[in-house]
Coordinates of C-alpha atoms in Angstrom, one line a residue:
X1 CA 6.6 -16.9 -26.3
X2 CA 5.9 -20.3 -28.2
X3 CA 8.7 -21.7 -30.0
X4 CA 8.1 -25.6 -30.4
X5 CA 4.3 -26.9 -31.1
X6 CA 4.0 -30.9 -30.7
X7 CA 0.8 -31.8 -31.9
X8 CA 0.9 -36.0 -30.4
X9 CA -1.8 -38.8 -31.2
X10 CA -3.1 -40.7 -28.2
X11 CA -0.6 -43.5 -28.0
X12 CA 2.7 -41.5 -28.4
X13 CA 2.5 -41.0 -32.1
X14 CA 4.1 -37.9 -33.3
X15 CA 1.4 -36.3 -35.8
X16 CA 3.4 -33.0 -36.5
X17 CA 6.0 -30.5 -34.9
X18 CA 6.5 -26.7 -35.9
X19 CA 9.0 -24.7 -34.3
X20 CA 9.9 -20.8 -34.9
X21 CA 13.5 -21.0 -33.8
X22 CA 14.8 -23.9 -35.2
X23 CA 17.3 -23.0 -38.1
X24 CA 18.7 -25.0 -40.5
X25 CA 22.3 -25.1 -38.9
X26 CA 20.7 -25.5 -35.5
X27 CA 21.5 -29.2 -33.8
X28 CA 18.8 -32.0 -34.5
X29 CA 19.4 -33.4 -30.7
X30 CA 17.6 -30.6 -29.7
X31 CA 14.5 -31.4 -31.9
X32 CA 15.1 -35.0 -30.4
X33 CA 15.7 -34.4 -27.0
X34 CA 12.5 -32.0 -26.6
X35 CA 10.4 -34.7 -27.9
X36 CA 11.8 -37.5 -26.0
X37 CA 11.0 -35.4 -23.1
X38 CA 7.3 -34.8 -24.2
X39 CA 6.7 -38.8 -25.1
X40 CA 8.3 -39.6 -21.3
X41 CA 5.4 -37.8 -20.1
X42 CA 3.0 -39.8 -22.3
X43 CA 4.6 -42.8 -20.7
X44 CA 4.5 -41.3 -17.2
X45 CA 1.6 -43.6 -15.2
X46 CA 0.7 -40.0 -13.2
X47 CA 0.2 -39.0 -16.6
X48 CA -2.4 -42.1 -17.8
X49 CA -4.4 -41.3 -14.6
X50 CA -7.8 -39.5 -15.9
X51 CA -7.9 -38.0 -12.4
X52 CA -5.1 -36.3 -12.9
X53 CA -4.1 -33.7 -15.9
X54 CA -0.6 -32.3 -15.9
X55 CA -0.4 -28.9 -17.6
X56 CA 3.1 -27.8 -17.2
X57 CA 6.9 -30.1 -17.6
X58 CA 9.9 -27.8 -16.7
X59 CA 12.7 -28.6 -19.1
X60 CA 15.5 -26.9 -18.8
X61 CA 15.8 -23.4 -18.7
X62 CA 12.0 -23.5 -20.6
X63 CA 8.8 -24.9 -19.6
X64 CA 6.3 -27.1 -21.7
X65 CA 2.7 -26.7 -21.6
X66 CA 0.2 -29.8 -22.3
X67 CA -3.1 -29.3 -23.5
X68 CA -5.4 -32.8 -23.5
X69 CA -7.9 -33.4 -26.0
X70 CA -10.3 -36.9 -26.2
X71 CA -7.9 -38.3 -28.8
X72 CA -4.5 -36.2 -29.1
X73 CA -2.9 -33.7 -27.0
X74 CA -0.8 -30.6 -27.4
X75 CA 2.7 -29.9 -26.1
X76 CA 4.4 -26.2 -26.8
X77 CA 7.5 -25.3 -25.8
X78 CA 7.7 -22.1 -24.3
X79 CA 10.2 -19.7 -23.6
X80 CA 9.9 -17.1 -20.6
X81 CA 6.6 -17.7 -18.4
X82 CA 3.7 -19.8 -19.2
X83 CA 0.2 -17.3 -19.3
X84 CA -3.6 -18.4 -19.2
X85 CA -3.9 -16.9 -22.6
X86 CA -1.3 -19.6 -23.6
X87 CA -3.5 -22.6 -22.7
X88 CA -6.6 -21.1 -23.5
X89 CA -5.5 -20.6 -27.0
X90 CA -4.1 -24.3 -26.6
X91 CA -7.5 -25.6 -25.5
X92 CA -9.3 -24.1 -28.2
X93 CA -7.0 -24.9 -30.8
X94 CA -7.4 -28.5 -30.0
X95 CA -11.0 -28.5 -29.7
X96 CA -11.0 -27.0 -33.3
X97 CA -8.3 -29.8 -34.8
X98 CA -10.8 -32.8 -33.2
X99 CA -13.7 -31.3 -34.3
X100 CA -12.5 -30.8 -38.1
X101 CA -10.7 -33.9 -37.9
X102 CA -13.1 -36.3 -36.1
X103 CA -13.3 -39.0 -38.6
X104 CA -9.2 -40.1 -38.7
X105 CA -8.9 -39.4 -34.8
X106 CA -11.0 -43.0 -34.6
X107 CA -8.6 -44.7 -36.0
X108 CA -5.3 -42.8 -37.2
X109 CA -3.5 -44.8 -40.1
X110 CA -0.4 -42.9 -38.9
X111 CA -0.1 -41.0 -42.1
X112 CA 0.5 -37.2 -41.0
X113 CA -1.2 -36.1 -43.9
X114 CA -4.9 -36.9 -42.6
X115 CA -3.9 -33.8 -40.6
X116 CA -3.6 -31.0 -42.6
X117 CA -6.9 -29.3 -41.1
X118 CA -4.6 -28.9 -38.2
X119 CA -1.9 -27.0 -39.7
X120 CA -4.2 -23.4 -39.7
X121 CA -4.3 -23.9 -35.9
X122 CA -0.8 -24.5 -34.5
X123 CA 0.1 -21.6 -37.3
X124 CA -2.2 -19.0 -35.5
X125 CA -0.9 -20.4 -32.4
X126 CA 3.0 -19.5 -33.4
X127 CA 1.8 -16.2 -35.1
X128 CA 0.4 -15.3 -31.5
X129 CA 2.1 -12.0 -29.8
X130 CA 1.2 -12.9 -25.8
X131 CA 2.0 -10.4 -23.0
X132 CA 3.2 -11.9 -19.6
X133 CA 1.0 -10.3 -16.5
X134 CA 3.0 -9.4 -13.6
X135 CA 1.1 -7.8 -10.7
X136 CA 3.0 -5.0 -9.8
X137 CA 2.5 -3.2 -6.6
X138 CA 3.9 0.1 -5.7
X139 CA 4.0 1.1 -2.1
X140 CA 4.1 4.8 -0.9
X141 CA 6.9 6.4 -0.5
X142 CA 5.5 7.7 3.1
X143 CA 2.6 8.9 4.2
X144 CA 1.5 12.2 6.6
X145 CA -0.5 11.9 9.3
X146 CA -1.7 15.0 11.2
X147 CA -3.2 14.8 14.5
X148 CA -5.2 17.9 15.8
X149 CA -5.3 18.0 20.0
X150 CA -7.7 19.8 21.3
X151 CA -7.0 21.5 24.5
X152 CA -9.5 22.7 27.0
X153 CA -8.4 24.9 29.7
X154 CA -10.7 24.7 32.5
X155 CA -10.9 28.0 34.9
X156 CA -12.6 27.3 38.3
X157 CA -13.9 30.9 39.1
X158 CA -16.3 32.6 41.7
X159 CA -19.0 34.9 40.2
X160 CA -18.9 37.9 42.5
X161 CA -21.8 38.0 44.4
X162 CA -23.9 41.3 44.4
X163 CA -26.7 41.8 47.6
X164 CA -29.5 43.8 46.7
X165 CA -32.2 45.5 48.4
X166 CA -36.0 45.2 46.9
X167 CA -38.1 48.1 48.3
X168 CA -41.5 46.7 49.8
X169 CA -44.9 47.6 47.7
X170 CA -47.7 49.4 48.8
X171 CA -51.1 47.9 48.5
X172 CA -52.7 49.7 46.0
X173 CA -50.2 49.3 43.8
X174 CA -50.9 45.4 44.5
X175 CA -54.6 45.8 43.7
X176 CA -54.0 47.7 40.8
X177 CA -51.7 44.7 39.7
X178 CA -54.6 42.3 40.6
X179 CA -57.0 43.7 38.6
X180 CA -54.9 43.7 35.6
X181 CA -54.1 39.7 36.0
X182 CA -58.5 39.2 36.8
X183 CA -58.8 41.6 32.7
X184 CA -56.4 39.4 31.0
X185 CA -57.5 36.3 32.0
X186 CA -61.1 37.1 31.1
X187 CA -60.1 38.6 28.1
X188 CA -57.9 35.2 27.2
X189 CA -61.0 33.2 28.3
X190 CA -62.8 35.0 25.8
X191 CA -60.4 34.7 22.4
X192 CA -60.5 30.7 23.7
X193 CA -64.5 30.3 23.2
X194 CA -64.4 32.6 20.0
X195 CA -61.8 30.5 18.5
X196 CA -63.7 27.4 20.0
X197 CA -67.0 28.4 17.7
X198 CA -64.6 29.2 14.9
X199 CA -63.4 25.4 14.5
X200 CA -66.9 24.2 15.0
X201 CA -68.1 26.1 12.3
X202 CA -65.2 24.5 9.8
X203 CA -66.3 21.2 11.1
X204 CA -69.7 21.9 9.8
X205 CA -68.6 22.9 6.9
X206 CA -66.4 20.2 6.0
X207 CA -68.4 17.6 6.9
X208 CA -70.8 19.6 4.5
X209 CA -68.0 19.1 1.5
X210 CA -67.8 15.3 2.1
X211 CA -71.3 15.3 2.2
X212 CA -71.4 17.0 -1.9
X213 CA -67.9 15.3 -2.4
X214 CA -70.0 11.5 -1.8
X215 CA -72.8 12.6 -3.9
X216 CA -70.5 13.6 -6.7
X217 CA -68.8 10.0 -6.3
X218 CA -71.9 8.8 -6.4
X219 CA -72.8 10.2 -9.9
X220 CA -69.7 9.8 -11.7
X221 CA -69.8 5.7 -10.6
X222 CA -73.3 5.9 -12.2
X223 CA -71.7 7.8 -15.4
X224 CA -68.7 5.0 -15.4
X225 CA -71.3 2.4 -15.1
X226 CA -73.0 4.1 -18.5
X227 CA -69.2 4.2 -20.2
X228 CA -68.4 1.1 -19.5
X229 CA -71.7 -0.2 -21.1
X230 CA -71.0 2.0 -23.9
X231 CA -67.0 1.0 -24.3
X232 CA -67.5 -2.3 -24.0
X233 CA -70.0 -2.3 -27.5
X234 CA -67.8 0.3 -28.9
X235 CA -64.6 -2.4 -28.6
X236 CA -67.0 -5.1 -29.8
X237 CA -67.7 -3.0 -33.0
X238 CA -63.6 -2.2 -33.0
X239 CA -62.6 -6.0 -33.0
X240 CA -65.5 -7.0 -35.7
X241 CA -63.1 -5.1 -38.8
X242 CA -60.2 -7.0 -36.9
X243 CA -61.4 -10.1 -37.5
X244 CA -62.5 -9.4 -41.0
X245 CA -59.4 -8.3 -42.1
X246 CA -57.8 -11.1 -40.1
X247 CA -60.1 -13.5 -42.0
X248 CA -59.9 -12.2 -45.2
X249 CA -55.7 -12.8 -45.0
X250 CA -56.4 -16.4 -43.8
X251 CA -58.7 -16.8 -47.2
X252 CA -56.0 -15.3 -49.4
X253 CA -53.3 -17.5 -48.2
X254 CA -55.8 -20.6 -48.2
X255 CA -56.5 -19.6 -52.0
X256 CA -53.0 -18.6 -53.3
X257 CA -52.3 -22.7 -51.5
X258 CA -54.8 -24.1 -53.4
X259 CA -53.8 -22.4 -56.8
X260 CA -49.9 -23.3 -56.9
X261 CA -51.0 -26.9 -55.2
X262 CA -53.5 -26.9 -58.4
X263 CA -50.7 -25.8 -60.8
X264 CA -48.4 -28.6 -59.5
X265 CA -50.9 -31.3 -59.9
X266 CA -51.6 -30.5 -63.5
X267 CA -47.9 -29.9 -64.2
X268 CA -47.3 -33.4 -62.4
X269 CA -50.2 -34.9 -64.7
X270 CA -48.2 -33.1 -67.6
X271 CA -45.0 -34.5 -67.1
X272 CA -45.2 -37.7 -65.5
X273 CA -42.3 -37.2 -63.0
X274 CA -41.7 -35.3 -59.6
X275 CA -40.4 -32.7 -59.3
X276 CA -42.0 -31.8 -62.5
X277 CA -39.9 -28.7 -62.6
X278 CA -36.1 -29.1 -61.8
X279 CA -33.5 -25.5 -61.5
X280 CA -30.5 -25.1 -63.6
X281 CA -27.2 -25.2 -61.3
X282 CA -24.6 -24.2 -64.0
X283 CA -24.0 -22.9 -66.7
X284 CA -23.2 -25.8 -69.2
X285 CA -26.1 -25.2 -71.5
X286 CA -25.6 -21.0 -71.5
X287 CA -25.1 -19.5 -75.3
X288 CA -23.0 -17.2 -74.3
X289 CA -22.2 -15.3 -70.9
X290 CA -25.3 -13.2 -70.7
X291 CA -28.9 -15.3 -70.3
X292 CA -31.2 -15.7 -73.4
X293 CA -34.9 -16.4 -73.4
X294 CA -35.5 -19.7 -75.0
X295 CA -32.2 -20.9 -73.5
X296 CA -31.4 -22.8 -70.5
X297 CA -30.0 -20.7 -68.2
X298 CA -28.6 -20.8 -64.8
X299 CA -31.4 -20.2 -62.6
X300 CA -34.3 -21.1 -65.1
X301 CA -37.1 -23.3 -64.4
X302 CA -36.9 -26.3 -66.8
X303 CA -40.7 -28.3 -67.3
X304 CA -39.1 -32.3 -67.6
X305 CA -41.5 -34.5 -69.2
X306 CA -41.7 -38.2 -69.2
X307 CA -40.3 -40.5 -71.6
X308 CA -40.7 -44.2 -72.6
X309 CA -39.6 -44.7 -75.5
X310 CA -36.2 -43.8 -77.5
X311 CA -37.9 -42.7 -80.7
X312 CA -39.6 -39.9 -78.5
X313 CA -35.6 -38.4 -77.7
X314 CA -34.5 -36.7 -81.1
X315 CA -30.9 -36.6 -81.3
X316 CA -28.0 -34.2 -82.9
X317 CA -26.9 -36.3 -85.5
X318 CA -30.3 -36.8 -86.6
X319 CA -31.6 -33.6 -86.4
X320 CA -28.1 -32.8 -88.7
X321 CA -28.5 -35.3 -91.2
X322 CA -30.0 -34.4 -94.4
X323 CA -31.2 -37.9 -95.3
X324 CA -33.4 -37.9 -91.7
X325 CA -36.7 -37.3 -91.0
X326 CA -36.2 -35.4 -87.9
X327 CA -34.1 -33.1 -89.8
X328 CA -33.6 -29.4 -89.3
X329 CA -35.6 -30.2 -85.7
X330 CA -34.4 -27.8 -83.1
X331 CA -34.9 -27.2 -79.5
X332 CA -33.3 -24.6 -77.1
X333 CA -31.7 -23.1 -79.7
X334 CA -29.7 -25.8 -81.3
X335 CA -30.2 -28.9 -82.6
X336 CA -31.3 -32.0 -80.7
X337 CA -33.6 -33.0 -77.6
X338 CA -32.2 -31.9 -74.3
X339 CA -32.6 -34.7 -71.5
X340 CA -32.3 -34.7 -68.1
X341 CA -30.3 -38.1 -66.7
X342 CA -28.9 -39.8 -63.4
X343 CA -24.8 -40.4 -63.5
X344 CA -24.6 -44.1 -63.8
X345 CA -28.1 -44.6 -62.2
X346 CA -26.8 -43.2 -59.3
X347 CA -29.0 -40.7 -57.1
X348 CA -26.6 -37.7 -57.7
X349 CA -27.8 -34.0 -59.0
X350 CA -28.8 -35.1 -62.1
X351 CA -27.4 -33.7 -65.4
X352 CA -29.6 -31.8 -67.9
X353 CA -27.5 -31.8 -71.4
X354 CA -28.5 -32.2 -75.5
X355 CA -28.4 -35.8 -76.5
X356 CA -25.5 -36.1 -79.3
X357 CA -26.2 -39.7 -80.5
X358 CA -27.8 -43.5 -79.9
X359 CA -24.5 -45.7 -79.6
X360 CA -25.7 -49.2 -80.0
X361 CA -22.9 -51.8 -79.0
X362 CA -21.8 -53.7 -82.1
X363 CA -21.0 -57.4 -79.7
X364 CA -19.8 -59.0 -83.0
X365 CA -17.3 -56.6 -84.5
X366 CA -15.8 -56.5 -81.3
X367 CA -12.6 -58.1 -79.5
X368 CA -13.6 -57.8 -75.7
X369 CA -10.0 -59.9 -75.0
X370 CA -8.0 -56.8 -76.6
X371 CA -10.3 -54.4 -74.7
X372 CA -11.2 -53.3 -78.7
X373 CA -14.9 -52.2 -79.5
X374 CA -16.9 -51.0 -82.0
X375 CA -20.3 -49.4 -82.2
X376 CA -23.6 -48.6 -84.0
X377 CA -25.0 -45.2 -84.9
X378 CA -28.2 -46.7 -86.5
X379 CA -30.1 -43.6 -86.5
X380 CA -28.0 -42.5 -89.4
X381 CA -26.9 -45.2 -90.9
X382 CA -23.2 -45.7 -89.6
X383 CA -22.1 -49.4 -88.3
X384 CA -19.1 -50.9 -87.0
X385 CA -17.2 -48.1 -86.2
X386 CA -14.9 -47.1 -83.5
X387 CA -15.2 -43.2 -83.6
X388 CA -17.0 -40.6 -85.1
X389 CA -17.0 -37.0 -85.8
X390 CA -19.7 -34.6 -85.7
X391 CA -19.5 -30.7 -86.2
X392 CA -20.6 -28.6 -83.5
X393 CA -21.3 -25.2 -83.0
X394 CA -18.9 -23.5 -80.0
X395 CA -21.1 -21.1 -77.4
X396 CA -17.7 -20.7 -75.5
X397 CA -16.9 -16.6 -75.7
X398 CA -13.2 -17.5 -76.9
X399 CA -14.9 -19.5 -79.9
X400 CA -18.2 -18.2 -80.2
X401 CA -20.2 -19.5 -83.0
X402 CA -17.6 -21.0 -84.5
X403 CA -17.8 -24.9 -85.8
X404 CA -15.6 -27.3 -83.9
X405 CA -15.2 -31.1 -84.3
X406 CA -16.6 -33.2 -81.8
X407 CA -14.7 -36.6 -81.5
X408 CA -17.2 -39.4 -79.7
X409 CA -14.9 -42.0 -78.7
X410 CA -16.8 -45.4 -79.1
X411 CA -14.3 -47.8 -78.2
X412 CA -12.9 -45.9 -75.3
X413 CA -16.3 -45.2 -73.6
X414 CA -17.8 -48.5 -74.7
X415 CA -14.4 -50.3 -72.7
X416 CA -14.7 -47.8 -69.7
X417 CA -18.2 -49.7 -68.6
X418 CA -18.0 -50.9 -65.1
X419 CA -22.0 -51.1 -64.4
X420 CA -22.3 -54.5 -66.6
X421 CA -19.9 -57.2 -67.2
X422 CA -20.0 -56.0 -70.8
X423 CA -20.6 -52.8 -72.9
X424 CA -24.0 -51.6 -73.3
X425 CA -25.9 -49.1 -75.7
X426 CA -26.8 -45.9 -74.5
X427 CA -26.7 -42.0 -75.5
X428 CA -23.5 -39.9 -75.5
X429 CA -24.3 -36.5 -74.4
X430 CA -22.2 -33.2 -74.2
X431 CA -23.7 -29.4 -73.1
X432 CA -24.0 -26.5 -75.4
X433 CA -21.7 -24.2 -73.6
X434 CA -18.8 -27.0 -73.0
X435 CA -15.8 -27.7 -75.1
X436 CA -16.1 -30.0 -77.3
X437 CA -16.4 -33.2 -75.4
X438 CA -18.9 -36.1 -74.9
X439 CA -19.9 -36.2 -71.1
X440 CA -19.1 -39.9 -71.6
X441 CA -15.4 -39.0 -72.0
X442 CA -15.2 -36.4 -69.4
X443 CA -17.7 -36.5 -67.0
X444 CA -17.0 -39.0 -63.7
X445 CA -19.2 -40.1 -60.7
X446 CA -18.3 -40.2 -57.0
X447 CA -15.3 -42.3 -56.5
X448 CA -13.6 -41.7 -60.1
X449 CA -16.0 -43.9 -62.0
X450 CA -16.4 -42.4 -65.4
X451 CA -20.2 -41.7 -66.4
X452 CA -21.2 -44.4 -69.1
X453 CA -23.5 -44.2 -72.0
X454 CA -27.3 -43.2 -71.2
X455 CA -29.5 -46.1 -70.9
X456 CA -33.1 -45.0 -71.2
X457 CA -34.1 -46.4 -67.2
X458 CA -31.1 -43.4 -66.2
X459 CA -33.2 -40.9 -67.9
X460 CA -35.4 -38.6 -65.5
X461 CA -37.3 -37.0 -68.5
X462 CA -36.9 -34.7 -71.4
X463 CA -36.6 -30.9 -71.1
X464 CA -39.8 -29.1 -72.1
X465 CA -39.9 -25.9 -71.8
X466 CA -38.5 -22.9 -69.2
X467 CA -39.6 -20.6 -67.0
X468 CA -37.0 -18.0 -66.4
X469 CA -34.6 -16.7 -63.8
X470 CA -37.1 -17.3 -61.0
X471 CA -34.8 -20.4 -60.3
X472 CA -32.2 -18.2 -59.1
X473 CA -34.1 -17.7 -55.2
X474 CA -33.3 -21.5 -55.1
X475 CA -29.9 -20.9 -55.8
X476 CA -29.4 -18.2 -53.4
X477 CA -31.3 -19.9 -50.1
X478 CA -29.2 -23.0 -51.4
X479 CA -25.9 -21.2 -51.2
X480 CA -24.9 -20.9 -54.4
X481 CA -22.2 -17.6 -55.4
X482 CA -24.0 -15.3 -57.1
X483 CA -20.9 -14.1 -59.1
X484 CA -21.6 -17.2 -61.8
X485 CA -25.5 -16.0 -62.3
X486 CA -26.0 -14.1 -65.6
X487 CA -26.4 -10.3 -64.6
X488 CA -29.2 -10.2 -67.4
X489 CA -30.8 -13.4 -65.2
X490 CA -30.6 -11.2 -62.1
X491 CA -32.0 -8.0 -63.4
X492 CA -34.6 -9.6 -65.5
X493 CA -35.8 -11.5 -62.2
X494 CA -35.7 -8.1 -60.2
X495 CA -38.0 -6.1 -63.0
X496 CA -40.5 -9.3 -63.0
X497 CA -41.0 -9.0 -59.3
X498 CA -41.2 -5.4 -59.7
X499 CA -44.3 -5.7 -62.4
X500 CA -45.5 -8.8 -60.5
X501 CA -46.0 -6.3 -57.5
X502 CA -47.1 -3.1 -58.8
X503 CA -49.4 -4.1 -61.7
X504 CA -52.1 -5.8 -59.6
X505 CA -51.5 -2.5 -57.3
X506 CA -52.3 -0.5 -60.5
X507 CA -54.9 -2.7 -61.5
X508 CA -56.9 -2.4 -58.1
X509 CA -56.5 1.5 -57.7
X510 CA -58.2 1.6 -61.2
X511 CA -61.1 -0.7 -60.4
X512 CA -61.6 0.7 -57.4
X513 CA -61.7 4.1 -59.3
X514 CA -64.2 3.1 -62.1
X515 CA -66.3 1.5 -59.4
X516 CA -66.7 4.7 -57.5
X517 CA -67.4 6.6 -60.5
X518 CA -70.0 4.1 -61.7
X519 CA -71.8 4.4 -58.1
X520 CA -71.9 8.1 -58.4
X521 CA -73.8 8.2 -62.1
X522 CA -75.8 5.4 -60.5
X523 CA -76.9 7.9 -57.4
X524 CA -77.1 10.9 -59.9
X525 CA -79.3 8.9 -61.9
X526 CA -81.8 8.2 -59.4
X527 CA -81.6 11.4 -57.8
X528 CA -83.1 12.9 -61.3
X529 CA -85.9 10.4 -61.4
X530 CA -86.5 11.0 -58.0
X531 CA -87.0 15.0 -59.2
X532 CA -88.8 14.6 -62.3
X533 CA -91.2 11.8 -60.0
X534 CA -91.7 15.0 -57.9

């Protein structure tokens, strides 16, 4: 059984120890003492060999098993005996802790923590139940042998000798004998010459048999000979639909190519950008927590279209402000253009979200010493101010549809700008289904950064229409759970395919029907002129 686990960086660093046994009121020379012997044997120059691994240290009354790894080793204290199972488990487990910790075994900082991949291992090491294999033998308690002996008793005996007397023949009876022998003979001579003419006359007739047997050969090679003519067109005619249908799949897939690459050009014409379609990964711009048509969705389609200049970008406060020309101007079923921009500039997933306002730094109101700010919102007419507040509408299902104050935080965001030595103008943004909060406030890029105001170079494009749910295939080759997709999404995807599949079924059964029928009046047609020509 294991009871100590030293898990040891290449130069003698202790990176972790777990024990089993150890108990609060247990002595700490122990702890000491068993590492002190396991850093000796780091120290130990049979040890530094390459050429040389030692697996085992006997310490005591227990033993201490080594495991070597490229950067680190491990050293478990075990009590009882040592089995394979042991160190292959040990092997493994510190294959596994190099692998997932590759990148601080270059150059360990010495900080423990850096290790905490490891700590899954050396517990599924101590949780381990190992049986000890002892070969045991049993020997027989006896064994029986039984021997059979045969004996053979030899008798030496005399048979008994009998003398008898033959009586002499007379000589008739000796000519009579004669005769008989001189019969049988002929008569055997005879059955000999019959049976002699017998086999002949099977000879002839078998040799008569191979003679129709050749003949027959003869005619069925000249019949193959006609077959194999007649096969060989037959397979030609066989392979000619083959390669028709064969073709004719070739020509469909060229043609289905052709039309998406044609859709994609004009969409890329269209929009101006690439891709000119982009997927919806989350579900910040949901109204609700069931998918809506004329909604961005997760797994929708989104069309993003170019823009150069800011006038073409419609934002919330304008589109809420009674006094505005772009009043009352809605798109994807609130107020406002919906963008899609870069984090900072940076190439990150971009983020598609409504644009809230035009911040325009206010350089001359402002006290850059004090880190104090103020800003422009000259789409409305507000200047030199440090905050504003806009009404929202909540999508959230713990606030649905219900108005909440959104706070944009000019002088916070403005003094958060680390992308220019000082502030710039830019939009603040915030999604429809997230709590009321600029992005610009709560949103960060890699390494803690927080995400600045949206300068029109960060902006991919503007969000023109959708194309729904068939975004979610993406999502699912990509990985993504599928317990955050909208089950309406989902089902509304699986009835599209559905129709996608069976109507052009329906639609060629039909035509094929009509076509058949039109043939037939055709044919009946001609067969009555035919009649009244007669």
């Amino acid at each position: 059984m294991i009871e100590d686990i030293f898990l040891v960086y290449k130069d003698g660093r202790l990176i972790s120890h777990n024990t089993r046994r150890l108990k609060p009121d247990s002595d700490d020379n122990v702890l000491a003492s068993m590492f002190t012997a396991v850093q000796e044997f780091i120290k130990d120059p049979l040890a530094e060999d390459e050429t040389v691994q030692i697996n085992e240290i006997s310490y005591g009354q227990n033993k201490i098993l080594i495991e070597h790894g490229k950067h680190l080793f491990m050293a478990a204290v075990v009590s009882g005996m040592g089995t394979r199972a042991m160190h292959g488990q040990m092997r493994a487990s510190v294959q596994s802790i190099e692998r997932d910790c590759a990148r601080v075994l270059e150059k360990w900082s010495g900080n423990a923590r850096e290790f905490r991949e490891s700590k899954k291992w050396i517990k599924a090491l101590l949780e381990e139940d190992y049986q000890i294999d002892v070969d045991r033998r049993g020997e027989d308690a006896g064994s029986v042998k039984t021997a059979s002996v045969e004996v053979r008793d030899r008798e030496s005996g005399k048979e008994a000798g009998v003398d008898r007397k033959e009586e002499p023949k007379s000589e008739e009876v000796e000519k009579k004998e004669e005769t008989k022998r001189i019969k049988e003979k002929e008569s055997s001579d005879q059955e000999e010459s019959s049976k002699d003419q017998e086999e002949s006359s099977k000879d002839q007739e078998e040799s008569s048999k191979d003679q129709e047997e050749s003949s027959e050969d003869q005619e069925e090679s000249s019949e193959d000979e006609e077959n194999g003519r007649e096969t060989g067109e037959h397979r030609k005619k066989k392979k000619e639909p083959r390669r028709k249908a064969a073709w004719g799949i070739i020509k469909d897939i060229l043609i289905s190519a052709a039309i998406v690459g044609g859709l994609l050009l004009v969409l890329y014409i269209y929009s101006g950008v690439w891709p000119p379609m982009v997927v919806i990964e989350s579900s910040s711009m949901q109204h609700g927590p069931d998918s809506q048509i004329g909604v961005i969705d997760t797994g929708d389609l989104t069309l993003v279209k170019k823009v150069s200049d800011r006038s073409e970008i419609i934002t919330y406060v304008e589109a809420t402000c009674r006094t505005n020309p772009n009043y009352g101007f809605k798109e994807y079923g609130d107020f406002g253009s919906v963008i899609v921009y870069k984090k900072n500039g940076k190439y990150e997933t971009p983020v598609i979200h409504r644009a809230i306002a035009w911040i325009e730094y206010n350089a001359s109101a402002s006290d850059p010493g004090r880190r104090y700010f103020r800003g422009d919102i000259p789409d409305i007419g507000v200047y030199n101010v440090s905050e504003y507040y806009v009404n929202v509408t909540s999508y959230r299902t713990e606030n649905y549809l219900k108005q909440e104050v959104l706070v944009i935080q000019i002088s916070a965001i403005l003094a958060a700008t680390t992308t220019s030595p000082i502030p710039h103008s830019g939009f603040v943004t915030k999604g429809d289904h997230n709590p009321p909060y600029v992005d610009q406030w709560v949103l960060y890029v890699q390494g803690g950064v927080r995400v600045e105001l949206v300068k029109m170079e960060w902006i991919v494009g503007k969000a023109q229409g959708e194309l729904p749910w068939f975004g979610l295939f993406k999502l699912w080759i990509t990985g993504h759970k599928s317990d955050g997709f909208p089950k309406t999404s989902v089902n509304g995807l699986i009835a599209t395919v559905i129709i996608l599949i069976v109507v052009p079924i329906i639609i060629d059964y039909l035509y094929t029907r009509w076509k058949k029928k039109r043939t037939t009046r055709k044919d009946a047609r001609r067969k009555e002129g035919d009649s009244r020509l007669r």
